[in-house]
mmCIF file of C-alpha atoms and ligand atoms in Angstrom:
data_model
loop_
_atom_site.group_PDB
_atom_site.id
_atom_site.type_symbol
_atom_site.label_atom_id
_atom_site.label_comp_id
_atom_site.label_asym_id
_atom_site.label_seq_id
_atom_site.Cartn_x
_atom_site.Cartn_y
_atom_site.Cartn_z
ATOM 1 C CA MET A 1 -2.921 -57.308 105.169
ATOM 2 C CA PRO A 2 -4.766 -55.431 102.347
ATOM 3 C CA ALA A 3 -4.513 -51.718 102.328
ATOM 4 C CA LYS A 4 -6.905 -49.527 104.233
ATOM 5 C CA ILE A 5 -8.995 -47.737 101.665
ATOM 6 C CA ILE A 6 -9.109 -44.054 102.461
ATOM 7 C CA ASP A 7 -12.784 -42.981 102.015
ATOM 8 C CA GLY A 8 -12.406 -39.462 100.538
ATOM 9 C CA LYS A 9 -16.199 -39.253 100.083
ATOM 10 C CA ALA A 10 -16.924 -39.800 103.811
ATOM 11 C CA ILE A 11 -14.042 -37.547 104.887
ATOM 12 C CA ALA A 12 -15.296 -34.756 102.603
ATOM 13 C CA ALA A 13 -18.921 -35.154 103.884
ATOM 14 C CA ASP A 14 -17.669 -34.740 107.524
ATOM 15 C CA LEU A 15 -15.813 -31.639 106.423
ATOM 16 C CA ARG A 16 -18.896 -30.261 104.604
ATOM 17 C CA GLU A 17 -20.923 -30.690 107.702
ATOM 18 C CA LYS A 18 -18.422 -28.662 109.684
ATOM 19 C CA ILE A 19 -18.269 -25.990 106.950
ATOM 20 C CA ALA A 20 -22.113 -25.723 106.874
ATOM 21 C CA ALA A 21 -22.106 -25.220 110.648
ATOM 22 C CA ASP A 22 -19.388 -22.511 110.343
ATOM 23 C CA VAL A 23 -21.311 -20.762 107.396
ATOM 24 C CA ALA A 24 -24.485 -20.684 109.616
ATOM 25 C CA GLU A 25 -22.547 -19.313 112.567
ATOM 26 C CA PHE A 26 -20.829 -16.694 110.345
ATOM 27 C CA HIS A 27 -24.213 -15.755 108.879
ATOM 28 C CA ALA A 28 -25.817 -15.435 112.293
ATOM 29 C CA SER A 29 -23.221 -13.068 113.484
ATOM 30 C CA THR A 30 -22.726 -10.894 110.382
ATOM 31 C CA SER A 31 -25.849 -11.465 108.219
ATOM 32 C CA VAL A 32 -23.327 -12.142 105.298
ATOM 33 C CA THR A 33 -23.816 -15.083 103.063
ATOM 34 C CA PRO A 34 -20.472 -16.279 101.466
ATOM 35 C CA HIS A 35 -20.751 -15.886 97.689
ATOM 36 C CA LEU A 36 -18.677 -17.789 95.194
ATOM 37 C CA VAL A 37 -18.676 -16.723 91.559
ATOM 38 C CA ALA A 38 -17.375 -19.355 88.955
ATOM 39 C CA ILE A 39 -16.517 -18.353 85.357
ATOM 40 C CA LEU A 40 -16.704 -20.968 82.688
ATOM 41 C CA VAL A 41 -15.374 -20.059 79.244
ATOM 42 C CA GLY A 42 -16.260 -22.348 76.282
ATOM 43 C CA ASP A 43 -17.711 -25.823 76.062
ATOM 44 C CA ASP A 44 -15.229 -28.101 77.673
ATOM 45 C CA GLN A 45 -17.414 -30.975 78.959
ATOM 46 C CA ALA A 46 -15.291 -31.939 81.944
ATOM 47 C CA SER A 47 -15.171 -28.338 83.025
ATOM 48 C CA ALA A 48 -18.897 -27.930 82.786
ATOM 49 C CA VAL A 49 -19.324 -30.991 85.039
ATOM 50 C CA TYR A 50 -16.828 -29.730 87.614
ATOM 51 C CA VAL A 51 -18.511 -26.318 87.815
ATOM 52 C CA ARG A 52 -22.044 -27.909 88.067
ATOM 53 C CA ASN A 53 -20.676 -30.001 90.988
ATOM 54 C CA LYS A 54 -19.205 -27.013 92.769
ATOM 55 C CA GLU A 55 -22.549 -25.125 92.557
ATOM 56 C CA ALA A 56 -24.311 -28.158 94.062
ATOM 57 C CA ASP A 57 -21.721 -28.235 96.839
ATOM 58 C CA CYS A 58 -22.178 -24.599 97.654
ATOM 59 C CA ALA A 59 -25.941 -25.105 97.964
ATOM 60 C CA LYS A 60 -25.373 -27.996 100.346
ATOM 61 C CA VAL A 61 -23.525 -25.793 102.849
ATOM 62 C CA GLY A 62 -25.387 -22.475 102.484
ATOM 63 C CA ILE A 63 -22.958 -20.775 100.262
ATOM 64 C CA LYS A 64 -24.363 -18.677 97.376
ATOM 65 C CA SER A 65 -22.976 -19.385 93.990
ATOM 66 C CA THR A 66 -23.254 -17.686 90.658
ATOM 67 C CA LEU A 67 -21.970 -18.971 87.315
ATOM 68 C CA HIS A 68 -20.908 -16.736 84.432
ATOM 69 C CA ARG A 69 -20.903 -18.733 81.250
ATOM 70 C CA LEU A 70 -18.952 -17.188 78.464
ATOM 71 C CA PRO A 71 -18.671 -18.279 74.844
ATOM 72 C CA ALA A 72 -15.542 -19.978 73.598
ATOM 73 C CA GLU A 73 -14.712 -17.014 71.485
ATOM 74 C CA THR A 74 -14.563 -14.613 74.405
ATOM 75 C CA THR A 75 -11.538 -12.238 74.227
ATOM 76 C CA GLN A 76 -8.995 -11.898 76.956
ATOM 77 C CA ALA A 77 -9.956 -8.239 77.339
ATOM 78 C CA ASP A 78 -13.578 -9.120 77.912
ATOM 79 C CA LEU A 79 -12.767 -11.741 80.466
ATOM 80 C CA LEU A 80 -10.368 -9.323 82.289
ATOM 81 C CA GLU A 81 -13.249 -6.789 82.331
ATOM 82 C CA LEU A 82 -15.591 -9.241 83.989
ATOM 83 C CA ILE A 83 -12.951 -10.109 86.558
ATOM 84 C CA GLN A 84 -12.231 -6.545 87.348
ATOM 85 C CA SER A 85 -15.891 -5.920 88.022
ATOM 86 C CA LEU A 86 -16.166 -8.913 90.317
ATOM 87 C CA ASN A 87 -13.052 -7.841 92.173
ATOM 88 C CA HIS A 88 -14.738 -4.600 93.009
ATOM 89 C CA TYR A 89 -18.154 -6.079 93.876
ATOM 90 C CA PRO A 90 -18.338 -6.341 97.685
ATOM 91 C CA ASP A 91 -20.969 -9.037 97.669
ATOM 92 C CA VAL A 92 -18.558 -11.441 95.778
ATOM 93 C CA HIS A 93 -16.216 -13.245 98.136
ATOM 94 C CA GLY A 94 -14.589 -15.919 95.995
ATOM 95 C CA ILE A 95 -13.833 -15.849 92.247
ATOM 96 C CA LEU A 96 -12.994 -19.090 90.455
ATOM 97 C CA CYS A 97 -12.064 -19.105 86.752
ATOM 98 C CA GLN A 98 -12.421 -22.706 85.602
ATOM 99 C CA LEU A 99 -9.270 -24.039 83.698
ATOM 100 C CA PRO A 100 -8.372 -24.778 80.912
ATOM 101 C CA LEU A 101 -9.141 -21.538 79.075
ATOM 102 C CA PRO A 102 -9.527 -21.232 75.317
ATOM 103 C CA ALA A 103 -6.189 -20.756 73.410
ATOM 104 C CA GLN A 104 -6.695 -16.997 72.637
ATOM 105 C CA ILE A 105 -6.548 -16.338 76.522
ATOM 106 C CA ASP A 106 -3.455 -16.357 78.557
ATOM 107 C CA GLU A 107 -4.219 -18.278 81.754
ATOM 108 C CA GLN A 108 -1.502 -16.706 83.805
ATOM 109 C CA THR A 109 -2.666 -13.165 82.936
ATOM 110 C CA ILE A 110 -6.195 -14.099 83.941
ATOM 111 C CA LEU A 111 -5.109 -15.772 87.271
ATOM 112 C CA ASP A 112 -2.890 -12.767 88.006
ATOM 113 C CA SER A 113 -5.914 -10.441 87.631
ATOM 114 C CA ILE A 114 -8.090 -11.990 90.283
ATOM 115 C CA ASP A 115 -8.066 -10.000 93.634
ATOM 116 C CA PRO A 116 -5.722 -12.157 95.850
ATOM 117 C CA SER A 117 -8.180 -11.917 98.752
ATOM 118 C CA LYS A 118 -10.882 -13.472 96.518
ATOM 119 C CA ASP A 119 -8.506 -16.070 94.984
ATOM 120 C CA VAL A 120 -10.226 -19.225 96.346
ATOM 121 C CA ASP A 121 -8.020 -21.415 94.083
ATOM 122 C CA ALA A 122 -4.965 -19.826 95.693
ATOM 123 C CA PHE A 123 -3.266 -19.594 92.165
ATOM 124 C CA HIS A 124 -2.409 -15.925 92.346
ATOM 125 C CA PRO A 125 1.347 -15.242 92.735
ATOM 126 C CA GLU A 126 0.810 -13.386 95.998
ATOM 127 C CA ASN A 127 -0.970 -16.457 97.502
ATOM 128 C CA VAL A 128 1.596 -18.907 96.142
ATOM 129 C CA GLY A 129 4.332 -16.671 97.698
ATOM 130 C CA ARG A 130 2.513 -16.637 101.049
ATOM 131 C CA ILE A 131 2.222 -20.514 100.947
ATOM 132 C CA ALA A 132 6.023 -20.704 100.259
ATOM 133 C CA GLN A 133 6.685 -18.470 103.277
ATOM 134 C CA GLY A 134 4.525 -20.619 105.424
ATOM 135 C CA ARG A 135 1.782 -17.890 106.106
ATOM 136 C CA PRO A 136 -1.033 -18.825 103.750
ATOM 137 C CA ARG A 137 -4.166 -16.902 103.181
ATOM 138 C CA PHE A 138 -5.820 -19.763 101.320
ATOM 139 C CA LEU A 139 -4.425 -23.277 100.599
ATOM 140 C CA PRO A 140 -4.872 -24.691 97.124
ATOM 141 C CA CYS A 141 -7.779 -27.035 97.120
ATOM 142 C CA THR A 142 -6.382 -30.289 95.813
ATOM 143 C CA PRO A 143 -3.135 -30.155 97.843
ATOM 144 C CA HIS A 144 -5.039 -29.192 100.956
ATOM 145 C CA GLY A 145 -7.566 -31.988 100.357
ATOM 146 C CA CYS A 146 -4.545 -34.472 100.119
ATOM 147 C CA GLN A 147 -3.056 -33.196 103.330
ATOM 148 C CA HIS A 148 -6.456 -33.391 105.087
ATOM 149 C CA LEU A 149 -6.825 -37.069 103.960
ATOM 150 C CA LEU A 150 -3.485 -37.929 105.607
ATOM 151 C CA ILE A 151 -4.401 -36.084 108.788
ATOM 152 C CA ALA A 152 -7.903 -37.713 108.981
ATOM 153 C CA SER A 153 -6.545 -41.064 108.285
ATOM 154 C CA GLY A 154 -3.947 -40.880 111.087
ATOM 155 C CA ILE A 155 -0.974 -41.054 108.625
ATOM 156 C CA GLU A 156 2.053 -39.389 110.326
ATOM 157 C CA THR A 157 3.775 -36.961 108.067
ATOM 158 C CA LYS A 158 6.243 -35.791 110.683
ATOM 159 C CA GLY A 159 9.696 -37.159 109.790
ATOM 160 C CA ALA A 160 8.141 -39.278 106.977
ATOM 161 C CA HIS A 161 9.693 -39.357 103.515
ATOM 162 C CA ALA A 162 7.055 -37.968 101.155
ATOM 163 C CA VAL A 163 7.592 -38.422 97.510
ATOM 164 C CA VAL A 164 5.460 -36.259 95.267
ATOM 165 C CA LEU A 165 5.199 -37.479 91.661
ATOM 166 C CA GLY A 166 4.545 -34.408 89.549
ATOM 167 C CA ARG A 167 5.587 -30.749 89.650
ATOM 168 C CA SER A 168 2.526 -28.978 88.515
ATOM 169 C CA GLU A 169 1.707 -25.410 89.819
ATOM 170 C CA ILE A 170 -1.736 -26.640 90.831
ATOM 171 C CA VAL A 171 -0.761 -29.766 92.806
ATOM 172 C CA GLY A 172 2.788 -31.118 92.940
ATOM 173 C CA LYS A 173 4.671 -27.897 93.708
ATOM 174 C CA PRO A 174 2.391 -26.408 96.419
ATOM 175 C CA LEU A 175 1.761 -29.855 98.011
ATOM 176 C CA ALA A 176 5.477 -30.411 98.407
ATOM 177 C CA MET A 177 5.806 -26.997 100.043
ATOM 178 C CA MET A 178 2.939 -27.758 102.426
ATOM 179 C CA LEU A 179 4.172 -31.241 103.438
ATOM 180 C CA MET A 180 7.528 -29.702 104.283
ATOM 181 C CA GLN A 181 6.063 -26.878 106.463
ATOM 182 C CA ARG A 182 6.114 -27.112 110.198
ATOM 183 C CA GLY A 183 3.019 -28.421 111.999
ATOM 184 C CA ALA A 184 0.172 -30.754 111.398
ATOM 185 C CA GLY A 185 0.231 -32.480 108.036
ATOM 186 C CA GLY A 186 3.773 -31.222 107.554
ATOM 187 C CA ASP A 187 7.336 -31.761 108.846
ATOM 188 C CA ALA A 188 7.947 -34.304 106.178
ATOM 189 C CA THR A 189 11.135 -34.842 104.256
ATOM 190 C CA VAL A 190 9.918 -34.259 100.651
ATOM 191 C CA THR A 191 11.251 -35.359 97.257
ATOM 192 C CA ILE A 192 9.608 -34.086 94.123
ATOM 193 C CA CYS A 193 9.911 -36.264 91.090
ATOM 194 C CA HIS A 194 8.889 -35.520 87.429
ATOM 195 C CA SER A 195 9.130 -36.676 83.803
ATOM 196 C CA ARG A 196 12.850 -35.925 83.825
ATOM 197 C CA THR A 197 13.667 -37.716 87.074
ATOM 198 C CA LYS A 198 16.372 -40.421 86.663
ATOM 199 C CA GLY A 199 15.963 -43.727 88.606
ATOM 200 C CA LEU A 200 12.477 -42.754 89.408
ATOM 201 C CA SER A 201 11.496 -46.271 90.889
ATOM 202 C CA GLU A 202 14.379 -46.254 93.233
ATOM 203 C CA ILE A 203 13.157 -42.886 94.762
ATOM 204 C CA THR A 204 9.508 -43.856 94.863
ATOM 205 C CA ARG A 205 10.457 -47.061 96.619
ATOM 206 C CA GLN A 206 11.921 -44.947 99.491
ATOM 207 C CA ALA A 207 8.576 -43.201 100.130
ATOM 208 C CA ASP A 208 6.622 -43.719 103.348
ATOM 209 C CA ILE A 209 3.996 -41.477 101.686
ATOM 210 C CA LEU A 210 3.734 -41.550 97.926
ATOM 211 C CA ILE A 211 1.528 -38.955 96.130
ATOM 212 C CA ALA A 212 0.842 -39.448 92.398
ATOM 213 C CA ALA A 213 -0.094 -36.317 90.440
ATOM 214 C CA ILE A 214 1.161 -36.873 86.900
ATOM 215 C CA GLY A 215 -1.888 -37.537 84.889
ATOM 216 C CA LYS A 216 -0.940 -40.866 83.487
ATOM 217 C CA THR A 217 -3.109 -43.833 83.883
ATOM 218 C CA LYS A 218 -1.647 -46.717 86.101
ATOM 219 C CA PHE A 219 1.778 -45.079 85.965
ATOM 220 C CA VAL A 220 2.621 -46.219 89.467
ATOM 221 C CA THR A 221 3.026 -50.019 89.532
ATOM 222 C CA ALA A 222 3.495 -52.303 92.536
ATOM 223 C CA ASP A 223 7.226 -52.652 92.088
ATOM 224 C CA MET A 224 7.513 -48.790 92.555
ATOM 225 C CA VAL A 225 6.087 -48.814 96.043
ATOM 226 C CA LYS A 226 7.596 -49.736 99.353
ATOM 227 C CA PRO A 227 5.467 -52.278 101.231
ATOM 228 C CA GLY A 228 3.449 -50.428 103.966
ATOM 229 C CA ALA A 229 3.591 -47.037 102.163
ATOM 230 C CA ALA A 230 0.573 -44.779 102.241
ATOM 231 C CA VAL A 231 -0.541 -43.843 98.559
ATOM 232 C CA ILE A 232 -2.501 -40.871 97.633
ATOM 233 C CA ASP A 233 -3.690 -40.903 94.015
ATOM 234 C CA VAL A 234 -4.515 -37.437 92.525
ATOM 235 C CA GLY A 235 -4.921 -38.658 88.968
ATOM 236 C CA ILE A 236 -8.341 -38.389 87.170
ATOM 237 C CA ASN A 237 -7.845 -40.069 83.893
ATOM 238 C CA ARG A 238 -10.411 -41.493 81.451
ATOM 239 C CA ASP A 239 -9.613 -45.299 80.710
ATOM 240 C CA GLU A 240 -9.780 -45.572 76.919
ATOM 241 C CA SER A 241 -11.117 -49.068 76.840
ATOM 242 C CA THR A 242 -13.685 -48.907 79.618
ATOM 243 C CA GLY A 243 -14.548 -45.240 79.622
ATOM 244 C CA LYS A 244 -14.138 -45.237 83.411
ATOM 245 C CA LEU A 245 -12.286 -42.819 85.641
ATOM 246 C CA VAL A 246 -9.030 -44.126 86.703
ATOM 247 C CA GLY A 247 -6.156 -42.706 88.693
ATOM 248 C CA ASP A 248 -2.340 -42.469 88.261
ATOM 249 C CA VAL A 249 -1.782 -45.693 90.217
ATOM 250 C CA ASP A 250 -2.372 -49.290 89.580
ATOM 251 C CA TYR A 251 -4.963 -49.527 92.369
ATOM 252 C CA GLU A 252 -5.717 -53.212 92.274
ATOM 253 C CA ALA A 253 -2.051 -54.239 92.354
ATOM 254 C CA LEU A 254 -1.279 -51.745 95.213
ATOM 255 C CA LEU A 255 -4.023 -53.027 97.373
ATOM 256 C CA ASP A 256 -1.591 -55.875 98.487
ATOM 257 C CA VAL A 257 1.464 -53.599 98.841
ATOM 258 C CA ALA A 258 0.351 -50.228 100.404
ATOM 259 C CA SER A 259 -0.858 -49.783 104.070
ATOM 260 C CA ALA A 260 -3.420 -47.250 102.941
ATOM 261 C CA ILE A 261 -4.621 -45.961 99.516
ATOM 262 C CA THR A 262 -7.140 -43.564 98.025
ATOM 263 C CA PRO A 263 -9.497 -44.865 95.382
ATOM 264 C CA VAL A 264 -10.461 -42.985 92.139
ATOM 265 C CA PRO A 265 -13.154 -41.837 92.070
ATOM 266 C CA GLY A 266 -13.931 -41.290 95.793
ATOM 267 C CA GLY A 267 -10.529 -40.212 97.042
ATOM 268 C CA VAL A 268 -8.997 -36.871 96.443
ATOM 269 C CA GLY A 269 -11.704 -35.518 94.226
ATOM 270 C CA PRO A 270 -14.370 -34.910 96.832
ATOM 271 C CA MET A 271 -11.848 -33.360 99.097
ATOM 272 C CA THR A 272 -10.877 -30.739 96.445
ATOM 273 C CA ARG A 273 -14.441 -29.660 96.261
ATOM 274 C CA ALA A 274 -14.860 -29.441 100.051
ATOM 275 C CA MET A 275 -11.730 -27.273 100.366
ATOM 276 C CA LEU A 276 -13.097 -24.825 97.842
ATOM 277 C CA LEU A 277 -16.057 -24.338 100.122
ATOM 278 C CA ARG A 278 -13.789 -23.684 103.132
ATOM 279 C CA ASN A 279 -11.845 -21.162 101.148
ATOM 280 C CA THR A 280 -14.968 -19.392 100.053
ATOM 281 C CA LEU A 281 -15.974 -18.990 103.838
ATOM 282 C CA THR A 282 -12.403 -17.818 104.573
ATOM 283 C CA ALA A 283 -12.785 -15.170 101.791
ATOM 284 C CA ALA A 284 -16.051 -14.018 103.221
ATOM 285 C CA LYS A 285 -14.528 -13.735 106.608
ATOM 286 C CA LEU A 286 -11.508 -11.871 105.189
ATOM 287 C CA SER A 287 -13.871 -9.284 103.607
ATOM 288 C CA ARG A 288 -15.178 -8.128 107.028
HETATM 289 N N1 GUN B 1 -9.479 -27.087 86.419
HETATM 290 C C1 GUN B 1 -9.072 -28.322 86.863
HETATM 291 N N2 GUN B 1 -8.838 -28.132 88.215
HETATM 292 C C2 GUN B 1 -9.064 -26.874 88.526
HETATM 293 C C3 GUN B 1 -9.007 -26.170 89.762
HETATM 294 O O1 GUN B 1 -8.705 -26.706 90.897
HETATM 295 N N3 GUN B 1 -9.344 -24.835 89.619
HETATM 296 C C4 GUN B 1 -9.747 -24.210 88.512
HETATM 297 N N4 GUN B 1 -9.975 -22.904 88.486
HETATM 298 N N5 GUN B 1 -9.753 -24.826 87.362
HETATM 299 C C5 GUN B 1 -9.454 -26.177 87.377
#
């Protein structure tokens, strides 16, 4: 039987509807409109598209958004000054500084400077620590999107062997923590694999749930996947020959092996964006 295709676009649309209703209810009881500020430094084309999409998403659910566009030669001191002023501005609930940043700016210094209660990316060390301790304030958007896809698709994580390919701070590491935690979308036995892992295919073939977040086109081939496994593809890569967006897994080949699989585009991507909206609403609620 061919794999069930997990429709991230439809699941994200459902989620946005729920968030829009929650935003309206919050506004009705407090007169507060959640407000997300995005900061874009430089001329990275992909970043510009991401930020534009985030602004459009906000508009759909009744969240106010403001974009600060800064030139590529912006100094770290100037960016820090902007973030400090946004940290203190009560009308601003969420702050997102789009990555990557130009080379003269240290990303960690910038992420550390965002008020943790406005850190809708959940990249601040305080928020990462809270996730590690199982008492999150915000969950990082992409891992949370992956977890929600599993739950919404009825894929049982409890007792499952989840193998996460990739150890990034943004996806692999927090997602592994979340899948291991107690409760819905958790209770899995988790293995993290990365570029130095020996015997990779042997490990991935043990996965009931395989999550690919390594940023390499078609890295996961059919022989690396156990028949019946659920596969979540976090990769967003540009295929050099066709110019199309492709994931980290060989999607066509896996359709005959996996029990469920996310497409690229239309899988994890829309979920990441929806979770940012949810975090912005959470941040607005926290400010009360
Ligand atoms: N660049 C690529 N993905 C992300 C993300 O999730 N958050 C931020 N701030 N920048 C990114």
